[in-house]
Coordinates of C-alpha atoms and ligand atoms in Angstrom, one line a residue:
X91 CA 7.6 -6.6 9.9
X92 CA 6.7 -8.2 6.6
X93 CA 6.1 -5.9 3.7
X94 CA 4.3 -7.0 0.6
X95 CA 4.4 -5.5 -2.9
X96 CA 1.7 -6.7 -5.3
X97 CA 1.7 -6.3 -9.0
X98 CA -0.6 -3.3 -9.8
X99 CA -3.5 -4.0 -12.0
X100 CA -3.2 -3.0 -15.7
X101 CA -3.0 -0.4 -17.2
X102 CA -0.9 0.9 -14.2
X103 CA 2.8 0.5 -15.0
X104 CA 4.3 1.7 -11.7
X105 CA 5.2 -0.5 -8.8
X106 CA 5.3 0.5 -5.1
X107 CA 8.9 -0.4 -4.4
X108 CA 12.2 -0.8 -6.2
X109 CA 15.3 -2.9 -5.5
X110 CA 17.2 0.1 -4.0
X111 CA 14.6 0.3 -1.2
X112 CA 14.2 -3.5 -0.8
X113 CA 18.0 -3.6 0.1
X114 CA 17.5 -0.9 2.7
X115 CA 14.6 -2.7 4.3
X116 CA 16.3 -6.1 4.3
X117 CA 19.4 -4.4 5.9
X118 CA 17.0 -3.1 8.7
X119 CA 15.6 -6.6 9.3
X120 CA 12.3 -6.1 7.4
X121 CA 11.2 -9.0 5.2
X122 CA 10.0 -7.9 1.7
X123 CA 7.8 -10.1 -0.5
X124 CA 7.2 -9.1 -4.1
X125 CA 4.6 -10.6 -6.4
X126 CA 6.2 -12.2 -9.5
X127 CA 6.2 -9.7 -12.4
X128 CA 5.4 -6.7 -10.2
X129 CA 8.2 -4.6 -11.6
X130 CA 8.0 -5.8 -15.2
X131 CA 6.4 -2.6 -16.6
X132 CA 9.0 -0.5 -14.7
X133 CA 11.8 -2.5 -16.2
X134 CA 12.6 -4.3 -12.9
X135 CA 12.9 -8.1 -13.1
X136 CA 12.2 -10.6 -10.4
X137 CA 15.9 -11.3 -10.3
X138 CA 16.6 -7.6 -9.6
X139 CA 14.3 -7.8 -6.5
X140 CA 15.7 -11.1 -5.4
X141 CA 19.3 -9.8 -5.7
X142 CA 18.3 -7.0 -3.4
X143 CA 16.9 -9.5 -0.8
X144 CA 13.2 -9.8 -1.6
X145 CA 11.3 -13.0 -1.8
X146 CA 9.3 -13.4 -5.0
X147 CA 5.8 -14.8 -4.5
X148 CA 4.3 -16.6 -7.4
X149 CA 0.8 -15.1 -7.2
X150 CA -1.2 -12.2 -5.6
X151 CA -2.8 -14.6 -3.1
X152 CA 0.6 -16.0 -2.0
X153 CA 1.9 -12.5 -1.8
X154 CA -0.9 -11.2 0.4
X155 CA -0.8 -14.3 2.6
X156 CA 2.8 -13.5 3.5
X157 CA 2.2 -9.7 4.1
X158 CA 1.6 -7.7 7.3
X159 CA 2.0 -4.4 5.5
X160 CA 0.7 -4.0 1.9
X161 CA 2.1 -1.2 -0.2
X162 CA 0.2 -0.1 -3.3
X163 CA 0.4 2.6 -6.0
X164 CA -3.4 2.7 -6.5
X165 CA -6.3 2.0 -4.2
X166 CA -7.0 -1.7 -4.2
X167 CA -9.9 -3.2 -6.2
X168 CA -12.5 -5.2 -4.3
X169 CA -10.9 -8.4 -5.8
X170 CA -7.6 -7.4 -4.3
X171 CA -9.1 -6.6 -0.9
X172 CA -10.8 -10.0 -0.9
X173 CA -7.2 -11.5 -0.8
X174 CA -5.9 -9.3 2.0
X175 CA -5.3 -11.2 5.3
X176 CA -7.5 -10.0 8.2
X177 CA -6.0 -7.1 10.2
X178 CA -3.3 -6.3 7.7
X179 CA -2.0 -2.8 7.3
X180 CA -2.5 -1.0 3.9
X181 CA -0.5 2.0 2.8
X182 CA -1.7 3.5 -0.5
X183 CA -3.2 6.8 -1.9
X184 CA -6.8 6.0 -1.0
X185 CA -8.5 9.3 -1.8
X186 CA -10.9 8.1 1.0
X187 CA -13.8 10.5 0.4
X188 CA -14.0 9.3 -3.2
X189 CA -13.8 5.6 -2.3
X190 CA -16.3 5.0 0.5
X191 CA -17.3 1.5 -0.8
X192 CA -13.6 0.5 -0.7
X193 CA -13.4 1.7 2.9
X194 CA -16.5 -0.3 3.9
X195 CA -14.8 -3.4 2.5
X196 CA -11.6 -2.7 4.4
X197 CA -13.6 -2.2 7.6
X198 CA -15.0 -5.7 7.1
X199 CA -11.5 -7.1 6.9
X200 CA -10.4 -5.1 10.1
X201 CA -7.7 -3.4 8.0
X202 CA -5.5 -0.6 9.3
X203 CA -5.3 1.9 6.4
X204 CA -3.0 4.8 5.9
X205 CA -3.8 7.1 3.0
X206 CA -0.5 8.5 1.8
X207 CA -2.2 11.2 -0.2
X208 CA -3.5 12.8 3.0
X209 CA -0.2 14.0 4.5
X210 CA -0.1 17.6 5.7
X211 CA 2.3 19.8 3.9
X212 CA 5.1 20.3 6.4
X213 CA 8.8 20.5 6.0
X214 CA 9.1 17.1 7.5
X215 CA 6.6 15.4 5.2
X216 CA 8.3 16.6 2.0
X217 CA 10.3 13.4 1.6
X218 CA 7.2 11.3 2.0
X219 CA 5.0 13.4 -0.4
X220 CA 3.9 11.1 -3.2
X221 CA 1.5 13.8 -4.6
X222 CA 4.4 16.2 -5.1
X223 CA 6.7 13.5 -6.7
X224 CA 4.0 12.4 -9.1
X225 CA 2.8 15.9 -9.9
X226 CA 6.4 16.8 -10.9
X227 CA 6.5 14.0 -13.4
X228 CA 3.0 14.9 -14.7
X229 CA 4.2 18.5 -15.3
X230 CA 7.2 17.3 -17.2
X231 CA 5.2 14.9 -19.3
X232 CA 2.5 17.5 -20.1
X233 CA 5.0 19.5 -22.0
X234 CA 6.3 16.5 -24.0
X235 CA 2.8 15.7 -24.9
X236 CA 2.1 19.3 -25.9
X237 CA 5.3 19.5 -28.0
X238 CA 4.4 16.2 -29.7
X239 CA 0.9 17.4 -30.7
X240 CA 1.9 21.0 -31.6
X241 CA 2.7 21.4 -35.3
X242 CA 5.4 23.9 -34.4
X243 CA 8.8 24.0 -32.8
X244 CA 9.3 25.1 -29.2
X245 CA 12.6 26.9 -29.5
X246 CA 13.5 29.9 -31.6
X247 CA 15.5 28.7 -34.5
X248 CA 17.7 30.6 -36.9
X249 CA 18.1 28.7 -40.1
X250 CA 19.4 29.5 -43.6
X251 CA 15.7 29.7 -44.5
X252 CA 15.1 32.4 -41.9
X253 CA 14.1 32.6 -38.3
X254 CA 11.4 30.7 -36.5
X255 CA 9.8 32.3 -33.5
X256 CA 9.6 30.4 -30.2
X257 CA 6.3 28.8 -29.0
X258 CA 4.3 30.7 -26.5
X259 CA 3.3 28.5 -23.5
X260 CA 0.9 29.5 -20.7
X261 CA 0.8 27.5 -17.4
X262 CA -2.1 28.1 -15.1
X263 CA -1.3 27.1 -11.6
X264 CA 2.4 27.3 -10.7
X265 CA 2.5 24.6 -8.0
X266 CA 4.6 21.5 -8.2
X267 CA 3.3 20.3 -11.6
X268 CA 3.1 23.8 -13.0
X269 CA 6.7 24.6 -12.1
X270 CA 8.0 21.4 -13.6
X271 CA 6.0 22.2 -16.8
X272 CA 7.5 25.7 -16.9
X273 CA 11.1 24.3 -16.4
X274 CA 10.6 21.7 -19.1
X275 CA 9.1 24.2 -21.6
X276 CA 11.9 26.6 -20.9
X277 CA 14.5 23.9 -21.5
X278 CA 12.9 23.3 -24.9
X279 CA 13.2 27.0 -25.6
X280 CA 9.6 28.2 -25.3
X281 CA 8.5 31.6 -24.0
X282 CA 6.5 30.9 -20.9
X283 CA 3.8 32.9 -18.9
X284 CA 2.4 31.5 -15.7
X285 CA -0.7 32.4 -13.5
X286 CA -1.3 31.5 -9.9
X287 CA -3.5 32.6 -7.0
X288 CA -0.6 32.4 -4.6
X289 CA 1.5 35.6 -5.0
X290 CA 4.5 33.6 -3.6
X291 CA 4.6 31.5 -6.7
X292 CA 5.8 34.5 -8.6
X293 CA 9.4 34.3 -7.5
X294 CA 9.7 30.7 -8.3
X295 CA 8.2 31.2 -11.7
X296 CA 10.6 34.1 -12.5
X297 CA 13.6 32.1 -11.3
X298 CA 12.8 29.6 -14.1
X299 CA 12.9 32.4 -16.7
X300 CA 9.2 32.7 -17.1
X301 CA 6.8 35.7 -16.7
X302 CA 4.2 35.7 -13.9
X303 CA 0.7 37.2 -13.6
X304 CA -0.6 37.2 -10.1
X305 CA -4.3 36.7 -9.7
X306 CA -4.2 38.9 -6.6
X307 CA -5.4 36.6 -3.8
X308 CA -3.9 37.0 -0.3
X309 CA -2.0 34.0 1.2
X310 CA -4.8 33.3 3.7
X311 CA -7.4 33.3 0.9
X312 CA -5.3 31.1 -1.4
X313 CA -4.3 28.3 0.9
X314 CA -5.8 26.3 3.8
X315 CA -4.0 25.4 7.0
X316 CA -2.8 22.2 5.4
X317 CA -1.1 24.1 2.6
X318 CA -3.6 23.1 -0.1
X319 CA -5.4 25.5 -2.5
X320 CA -8.7 26.8 -1.3
X321 CA -11.8 27.1 -3.4
X322 CA -12.5 30.7 -4.5
X323 CA -15.9 32.4 -5.2
X324 CA -17.8 32.1 -8.4
X325 CA -17.2 35.8 -9.0
X326 CA -13.4 35.3 -8.6
X327 CA -13.4 32.5 -11.2
X328 CA -15.5 34.7 -13.6
X329 CA -12.9 37.5 -13.3
X330 CA -10.1 35.0 -13.7
X331 CA -11.6 33.8 -16.9
X332 CA -11.8 37.4 -18.2
X333 CA -8.0 37.9 -17.5
X334 CA -7.1 34.5 -19.0
X335 CA -9.1 35.1 -22.1
X336 CA -6.9 38.0 -23.0
X337 CA -3.7 35.9 -22.9
X338 CA -5.0 32.6 -24.3
X339 CA -5.8 34.0 -27.7
X340 CA -2.1 34.3 -28.3
X341 CA -0.9 31.0 -26.8
X342 CA 0.4 27.9 -28.7
X343 CA 0.3 25.7 -25.6
X344 CA -1.8 25.9 -22.4
X345 CA -1.1 23.7 -19.4
X346 CA -3.7 23.8 -16.6
X347 CA -3.0 22.4 -13.2
X348 CA -5.4 24.1 -10.7
X349 CA -6.8 21.6 -8.2
X350 CA -8.9 22.0 -5.0
X351 CA -8.5 18.9 -2.8
X352 CA -11.6 16.7 -2.6
X353 CA -13.5 19.0 -5.0
X354 CA -14.2 19.3 -8.7
X355 CA -11.3 21.2 -10.3
X356 CA -12.2 24.9 -10.8
X357 CA -13.5 25.7 -14.3
X358 CA -11.1 28.3 -15.7
X359 CA -11.4 27.9 -19.5
X360 CA -14.8 27.9 -21.0
X361 CA -15.8 26.5 -24.4
X362 CA -16.0 30.1 -25.7
X363 CA -12.4 30.7 -24.6
X364 CA -11.2 27.6 -26.5
X365 CA -13.0 28.8 -29.6
X366 CA -11.0 32.0 -29.5
X367 CA -7.7 30.2 -29.3
X368 CA -5.3 29.9 -32.3
X369 CA -6.0 27.0 -34.6
X370 CA -3.4 24.3 -34.0
X371 CA -3.0 25.3 -30.3
X372 CA -2.7 22.5 -27.7
X373 CA -4.2 22.5 -24.2
X374 CA -3.1 19.8 -21.7
X375 CA -5.5 19.6 -18.7
X376 CA -3.6 18.2 -15.8
X377 CA -6.7 18.7 -13.7
X378 CA -8.6 16.1 -15.8
X379 CA -8.4 13.6 -12.9
X380 CA -10.9 15.9 -11.2
X381 CA -13.1 16.8 -14.2
X382 CA -10.7 19.3 -15.6
X383 CA -10.0 23.1 -15.6
X384 CA -11.3 23.3 -19.2
X385 CA -15.0 22.9 -20.0
X386 CA -14.3 20.9 -23.1
X387 CA -11.7 18.5 -21.7
X388 CA -12.6 14.8 -21.9
X389 CA -10.9 13.0 -19.0
X390 CA -8.9 10.0 -20.5
X391 CA -9.0 11.3 -24.1
X392 CA -7.3 13.5 -26.7
X393 CA -9.9 15.4 -28.8
X394 CA -9.9 18.3 -31.2
X395 CA -12.4 21.1 -30.8
X396 CA -12.5 24.4 -32.6
X397 CA -9.1 23.5 -34.1
X398 CA -7.5 23.1 -30.7
X399 CA -6.1 19.8 -29.4
X400 CA -7.4 19.1 -25.9
X401 CA -5.4 16.5 -24.0
X402 CA -7.1 15.1 -20.9
X403 CA -5.0 12.0 -20.5
X404 CA -5.0 10.5 -17.0
X405 CA -2.3 9.1 -14.8
X406 CA 0.7 10.6 -16.7
X407 CA 3.2 9.4 -14.0
X408 CA 2.4 5.8 -15.1
X409 CA 3.8 6.6 -18.5
X410 CA 7.2 7.2 -16.8
X411 CA 7.2 4.0 -14.7
X412 CA 10.9 3.8 -14.0
X413 CA 11.4 7.1 -12.3
X414 CA 7.8 7.3 -11.0
X415 CA 8.3 4.0 -9.2
X416 CA 11.7 5.1 -7.9
X417 CA 10.4 8.3 -6.4
X418 CA 7.2 6.7 -5.1
X419 CA 9.3 3.9 -3.4
X420 CA 11.5 6.5 -1.7
X421 CA 8.5 8.4 -0.5
X422 CA 6.9 5.2 1.0
X423 CA 10.3 4.2 2.5
X424 CA 10.4 7.5 4.4
X425 CA 6.8 7.2 5.5
X426 CA 7.3 3.6 6.7
X427 CA 10.5 4.5 8.5
X428 CA 8.6 7.2 10.4
X429 CA 5.7 4.8 11.1
X430 CA 7.7 1.7 12.1
X431 CA 8.2 2.4 15.9
X432 CA 4.5 3.1 16.4
X433 CA 3.4 0.2 14.1
X434 CA 5.6 -2.2 16.1
X435 CA 4.1 -1.1 19.4
X436 CA 0.6 -1.1 17.8
X437 CA 0.1 2.3 19.3
X438 CA -0.6 5.2 16.9
X439 CA -0.1 8.7 18.2
X440 CA -3.2 10.6 17.1
X441 CA -1.8 13.9 18.3
X442 CA 1.0 13.5 15.7
X443 CA -0.1 15.5 12.6
X444 CA 1.4 13.0 10.2
X445 CA -0.4 10.0 11.7
X446 CA -3.6 11.9 12.4
X447 CA -3.9 13.0 8.8
X448 CA -2.9 9.7 7.1
X449 CA -4.6 7.1 9.4
X450 CA -8.0 6.4 8.1
X451 CA -8.9 3.0 9.6
X452 CA -7.5 1.4 12.7
X453 CA -8.2 -2.4 12.8
X454 CA -11.4 -1.7 10.9
X455 CA -12.5 1.3 12.9
X456 CA -12.9 4.6 11.1
X457 CA -10.7 7.1 12.9
X458 CA -10.6 10.0 10.4
X459 CA -13.3 12.5 11.3
X460 CA -13.9 13.6 7.6
X461 CA -14.4 10.0 6.6
X462 CA -16.6 9.3 9.7
X463 CA -18.9 12.1 8.7
X464 CA -19.1 10.8 5.1
X465 CA -20.1 7.3 6.2
X466 CA -23.6 6.4 7.5
X467 CA -24.0 6.8 11.3
X468 CA -24.3 3.1 11.8
X469 CA -20.9 2.5 10.1
X470 CA -19.0 4.9 12.2
X471 CA -16.6 3.6 14.8
Ligands
LIG169 P1 -2.2 22.0 -6.2 O1 -2.0 20.8 -7.0 O2 -3.2 22.0 -5.1 O3 -2.5 23.3 -7.2 C1 -1.7 23.6 -8.2 C2 -1.5 25.1 -8.3 O4 -2.6 25.7 -8.8 C3 -1.2 25.7 -6.9 O5 0.0 26.5 -7.0 C4 -2.4 26.6 -6.7 O6 -2.1 27.8 -5.9 C5 -2.8 26.9 -8.1 N1 -4.2 27.3 -8.2 C6 -5.3 26.9 -7.5 N2 -6.4 27.5 -8.0 C7 -6.0 28.3 -9.0 C8 -6.7 29.2 -9.9 N3 -8.0 29.4 -9.8 N4 -6.0 29.9 -10.8 C9 -4.6 29.7 -10.9 N5 -3.9 28.9 -10.1 C10 -4.6 28.2 -9.1 O7 -0.8 22.5 -5.5 P2 0.6 21.9 -5.5 O8 1.2 22.0 -6.8 O9 0.6 20.5 -5.1 O10 1.4 22.8 -4.4 C11 1.2 24.1 -4.2 C12 2.0 24.7 -3.1 O11 2.2 23.8 -2.0 C13 3.4 25.1 -3.5 O12 3.8 26.2 -2.8 C14 4.3 24.0 -3.0 O13 5.6 24.3 -2.8 C15 3.6 23.7 -1.7 N6 3.9 22.3 -1.3 C16 4.4 22.1 0.0 C17 4.7 20.8 0.4 C18 5.3 20.6 1.8 O14 5.6 21.6 2.4 N7 5.4 19.4 2.2 C19 4.4 19.7 -0.5 C20 3.9 20.0 -1.7 C21 3.6 21.3 -2.1

């Protein structure tokens, strides 16, 4: 098995593996090629990879030519796919329904593609779950960004000049990102209130020292069979906006994290609600990757509207490239260790939930039913 790690295209700063994992693969008899400079932005030198047993390839074309399995942090560009060897295996978060043109190009190259963002949420997939690892980092960074843009302190502070009250932080969606945002805000001394449609989130929120408002949805209504949030009715979102409106007026910082897989993020904060917020408040929209939970968020930008700073920056994990790469690499190591016996026999067990969910293309044939439906009939396997 020959694994290849390309340098991700700028502005991405993460890399798909780290020396710790290279050493494990080499010990297991797997050859690892790394493109020169691939780890530079994550503070990993070529020498670090070489010392762990990797071979440094001078260019992307040399790297791909020596790779049977390509590991990436982002979906490949068409220029990158053009360099892939025919019949190679690709493991990356492909968000397949949003990248049908990319899939068509991969089909033409007879690629076997695993989309690491499509894993089902099971106890045995937790160690492979790149979405959770990256969400956790995004949650942490959202609070640092908010603290940096807020003209106030987070903690209560008693000084000779009197006492300063703690900042009030609201977190909407207490999943992986939201819980990390709550934990980080609490560490900085803020008073935190969180909302979620999953009543079960309440206990986790409270264990972090925050208050919880349940939005009263049953477990079945809140989550699908894969463990991902379900879309609610328009009436539900309207009622949710009414509840949120009452609390937002008083908040210094709002972090929104509500996502529905494959869909536009639910609109939870309207322009009118932003207008009613305190001047100087900061809203970080972690759903900006999917058009945002706030009507005024501009994905990729920081703007000020009605006196409120709205942060819609994308790809926050890339701003923490050292630990993001380390966690990502460990997730991929666990996935590849699971996949290896099937890959070596070239027999993939489609009754296995992990393989069935992640395998999108098998030697250029579309095997994932959702992707099959999204493509034109003539393109289906
Ligand atoms: P997510 O990114 O899909 O959504 C973020 C949070 O927003 C979720 O908690 C969701 O319930 C909440 N949400 C959705 N719509 C909302 C709305 N309208 N208003 C307020 N909140 C809303 O979810 P995430 O963070 O990736 O994970 C959520 C759950 O899945 C957690 O219970 C987590 O422990 C579980 N999980 C399980 C895994 C496994 O078993 N392998 C892996 C990852 C997460």
